[in-house]
């Protein structure tokens, strides 16, 4: 019986290390692509901070609405439990907040900007006081963090509410940018590690085949 031409060719099985490495490399590639999209969106948001603020507020409002509907559905499904009315109240608050944020995104941006400024102020004061009282090994770094948070809170409050249409968008865009850069670094580094490990694993079957042929 004549052997087919592909009989002697090495076949790459689905569960082989080479196939797994290829799938892992593709996954890291998609991760790097997602990071690039997020980084570009962050850069665009830093250029158009007003649009980024409006987009983030609308996204936040829709997330509240979806969370409210899901919470209400969960409360209805567990209406025999003791937490039924608590779930209904929380879902109703989420739905109401979502409607308000979607209908008045500029007012929501002002409120969130004030809330962020107060968080920066209180966090900065606590870090400053804690670093001066405790004086631990991270004294200098904690002191710098506290001073930076206090200064940022004062700057945000100083421009409130006129700067509210830019502050949330700037923070949102910076978050997208840094998250995207982190995903790009993870994806590129993962593909590099896979490419370094893959040749070593692919050489093992060839070496085993050569050892069997000589024996």
Coordinates of C-alpha atoms in Angstrom, one line a residue:
X1 CA 0.0 0.0 0.0
X2 CA 1.4 3.4 -1.0
X3 CA 1.9 5.9 1.7
X4 CA 0.4 9.3 1.3
X5 CA 2.6 12.3 0.9
X6 CA 1.5 13.8 4.2
X7 CA 2.0 10.6 6.1
X8 CA 5.6 11.4 7.0
X9 CA 5.1 15.1 7.6
X10 CA 4.8 16.1 11.3
X11 CA 1.2 17.0 12.1
X12 CA 0.5 19.8 14.6
X13 CA -2.1 18.5 16.9
X14 CA -4.6 20.7 18.7
X15 CA -3.3 19.7 22.2
X16 CA 0.3 19.9 21.2
X17 CA 2.6 22.5 22.9
X18 CA 3.0 24.3 19.6
X19 CA -0.7 24.7 19.1
X20 CA -1.2 25.9 22.7
X21 CA 1.7 28.4 22.3
X22 CA 0.1 29.7 19.1
X23 CA -3.3 30.2 20.8
X24 CA -1.6 31.9 23.8
X25 CA 0.3 34.2 21.5
X26 CA -2.9 35.1 19.6
X27 CA -4.5 35.9 23.0
X28 CA -1.7 38.2 24.0
X29 CA -2.0 39.8 20.5
X30 CA -5.7 40.5 21.1
X31 CA -4.8 41.9 24.5
X32 CA -2.2 44.3 23.0
X33 CA -4.8 45.4 20.3
X34 CA -7.3 46.1 23.0
X35 CA -4.7 48.1 24.9
X36 CA -3.9 50.1 21.8
X37 CA -7.6 50.9 21.3
X38 CA -7.9 52.1 24.9
X39 CA -4.7 54.2 24.7
X40 CA -5.9 55.9 21.5
X41 CA -9.3 56.6 23.1
X42 CA -7.5 58.0 26.1
X43 CA -5.4 60.3 23.9
X44 CA -8.5 61.5 22.0
X45 CA -10.2 62.1 25.3
X46 CA -7.3 64.2 26.6
X47 CA -7.7 66.4 23.5
X48 CA -11.5 66.6 23.7
X49 CA -12.0 66.6 27.4
X50 CA -15.5 68.1 27.2
X51 CA -16.6 65.3 25.0
X52 CA -14.9 62.7 27.3
X53 CA -16.7 64.1 30.3
X54 CA -20.1 63.9 28.5
X55 CA -19.3 60.4 27.3
X56 CA -18.2 59.2 30.7
X57 CA -21.3 60.6 32.4
X58 CA -23.7 59.0 29.8
X59 CA -21.8 55.7 30.3
X60 CA -22.1 56.0 34.0
X61 CA -25.8 56.8 33.7
X62 CA -26.5 53.7 31.5
X63 CA -24.4 51.5 33.9
X64 CA -26.6 52.7 36.8
X65 CA -29.8 52.0 34.8
X66 CA -28.6 48.5 33.9
X67 CA -27.5 47.8 37.4
X68 CA -30.9 49.0 38.7
X69 CA -32.8 46.7 36.3
X70 CA -30.6 43.8 37.2
X71 CA -31.0 44.5 40.9
X72 CA -34.8 44.8 40.6
X73 CA -35.0 41.5 38.7
X74 CA -32.9 39.9 41.4
X75 CA -35.1 41.3 44.1
X76 CA -38.3 40.0 42.4
X77 CA -36.7 36.6 42.1
X78 CA -35.9 36.5 45.8
X79 CA -39.1 38.2 47.0
X80 CA -39.6 35.6 49.7
X81 CA -36.3 36.5 51.5
X82 CA -35.7 39.1 54.2
X83 CA -33.7 41.4 51.8
X84 CA -36.5 41.9 49.3
X85 CA -37.4 45.5 50.2
X86 CA -33.8 46.4 50.6
X87 CA -33.0 45.2 47.1
X88 CA -36.0 47.0 45.7
X89 CA -35.0 50.3 47.4
X90 CA -31.4 50.0 46.1
X91 CA -32.6 49.1 42.6
X92 CA -35.0 52.1 42.6
X93 CA -32.2 54.4 43.7
X94 CA -29.9 53.2 40.9
X95 CA -32.7 53.6 38.4
X96 CA -33.5 57.2 39.6
X97 CA -29.8 58.1 39.6
X98 CA -29.3 56.7 36.1
X99 CA -32.2 58.7 34.8
X100 CA -30.9 61.9 36.4
X101 CA -27.4 61.4 35.1
X102 CA -28.5 60.7 31.5
X103 CA -30.9 63.7 31.5
X104 CA -28.6 66.1 33.2
X105 CA -25.0 65.0 32.6
X106 CA -23.5 68.4 33.3
X107 CA -25.1 68.5 36.7
X108 CA -23.9 65.0 37.4
X109 CA -20.4 66.1 36.3
X110 CA -20.4 69.0 38.8
X111 CA -21.5 66.7 41.6
X112 CA -18.9 64.1 40.8
X113 CA -16.2 66.7 40.5
X114 CA -17.1 68.1 44.0
X115 CA -17.1 64.6 45.4
X116 CA -13.7 63.8 43.8
X117 CA -12.3 67.1 45.2
X118 CA -13.5 66.2 48.7
X119 CA -12.0 62.8 48.4
X120 CA -8.6 64.3 47.3
X121 CA -8.7 66.7 50.2
X122 CA -9.6 64.2 52.9
X123 CA -7.2 61.6 51.6
X124 CA -4.4 64.2 51.4
X125 CA -5.1 65.4 54.9
X126 CA -5.2 61.9 56.4
X127 CA -2.0 60.9 54.6
X128 CA -0.2 64.0 55.8
X129 CA -1.3 63.6 59.4
X130 CA -0.6 59.9 59.3
X131 CA 2.9 60.3 57.9
X132 CA 3.8 63.0 60.5
X133 CA 2.4 61.0 63.4
X134 CA 3.6 57.5 62.5
X135 CA 6.9 58.4 60.7
X136 CA 7.2 54.9 59.3
X137 CA 9.7 53.6 56.6
X138 CA 7.5 55.1 53.9
X139 CA 7.4 58.5 55.5
X140 CA 8.7 60.5 52.6
X141 CA 6.5 58.8 50.0
X142 CA 3.4 59.1 52.1
X143 CA 4.1 62.7 52.8
X144 CA 4.5 63.4 49.0
X145 CA 1.2 61.6 48.3
X146 CA -0.7 63.5 50.9
X147 CA 0.7 66.9 49.7
X148 CA -0.2 66.0 46.1
X149 CA -3.7 64.9 47.0
X150 CA -4.3 68.0 49.1
X151 CA -3.0 70.3 46.3
X152 CA -5.1 68.5 43.7
X153 CA -8.2 68.8 45.8
X154 CA -7.6 72.5 46.3
X155 CA -7.1 73.1 42.5
X156 CA -10.2 71.2 41.6
X157 CA -12.3 73.1 44.2
X158 CA -10.8 76.4 43.1
X159 CA -12.1 75.9 39.5
X160 CA -15.4 74.4 40.5
X161 CA -18.0 74.4 38.9
X162 CA -16.7 76.0 35.7
X163 CA -14.0 73.3 35.3
X164 CA -16.4 70.4 36.0
X165 CA -16.8 69.7 32.3
X166 CA -13.1 69.0 31.9
X167 CA -12.0 67.4 35.2
X168 CA -14.0 64.1 34.9
X169 CA -13.1 63.8 31.3
X170 CA -9.4 64.3 32.0
X171 CA -9.4 61.7 34.8
X172 CA -11.4 59.3 32.6
X173 CA -9.1 59.7 29.7
X174 CA -6.0 59.3 31.8
X175 CA -7.4 56.1 33.2
X176 CA -8.0 54.8 29.7
X177 CA -4.5 55.8 28.6
X178 CA -2.7 54.1 31.5
X179 CA -4.9 51.0 31.3
X180 CA -4.2 50.8 27.6
X181 CA -0.5 51.1 28.0
X182 CA -0.6 48.4 30.7
X183 CA -2.4 46.1 28.4
X184 CA 0.0 46.8 25.6
X185 CA 3.0 46.0 27.8
X186 CA 1.3 42.8 29.0
X187 CA 0.4 41.7 25.5
X188 CA 3.8 42.5 23.9
X189 CA 5.7 41.0 26.9
X190 CA 3.5 37.8 26.8
X191 CA 4.1 37.3 23.1
X192 CA 7.8 37.8 23.6
X193 CA 7.9 35.2 26.4
X194 CA 5.9 32.7 24.3
X195 CA 8.2 33.2 21.3
X196 CA 11.2 32.6 23.5
X197 CA 9.7 29.4 25.1
X198 CA 8.1 28.0 22.0
X199 CA 11.3 27.1 20.0
X200 CA 12.7 25.2 23.0
X201 CA 9.5 23.1 23.3
X202 CA 9.3 22.5 19.6
X203 CA 12.9 21.1 19.5
X204 CA 12.1 18.4 22.1
X205 CA 10.0 16.1 19.8
X206 CA 12.7 16.4 17.0
X207 CA 15.4 15.4 19.5
X208 CA 13.4 12.5 20.7
X209 CA 12.7 11.4 17.2
X210 CA 16.5 11.5 16.3
X211 CA 17.3 9.5 19.5
X212 CA 14.8 6.8 18.5
X213 CA 16.1 6.6 14.9
X214 CA 19.7 6.1 16.2
X215 CA 18.7 3.4 18.7

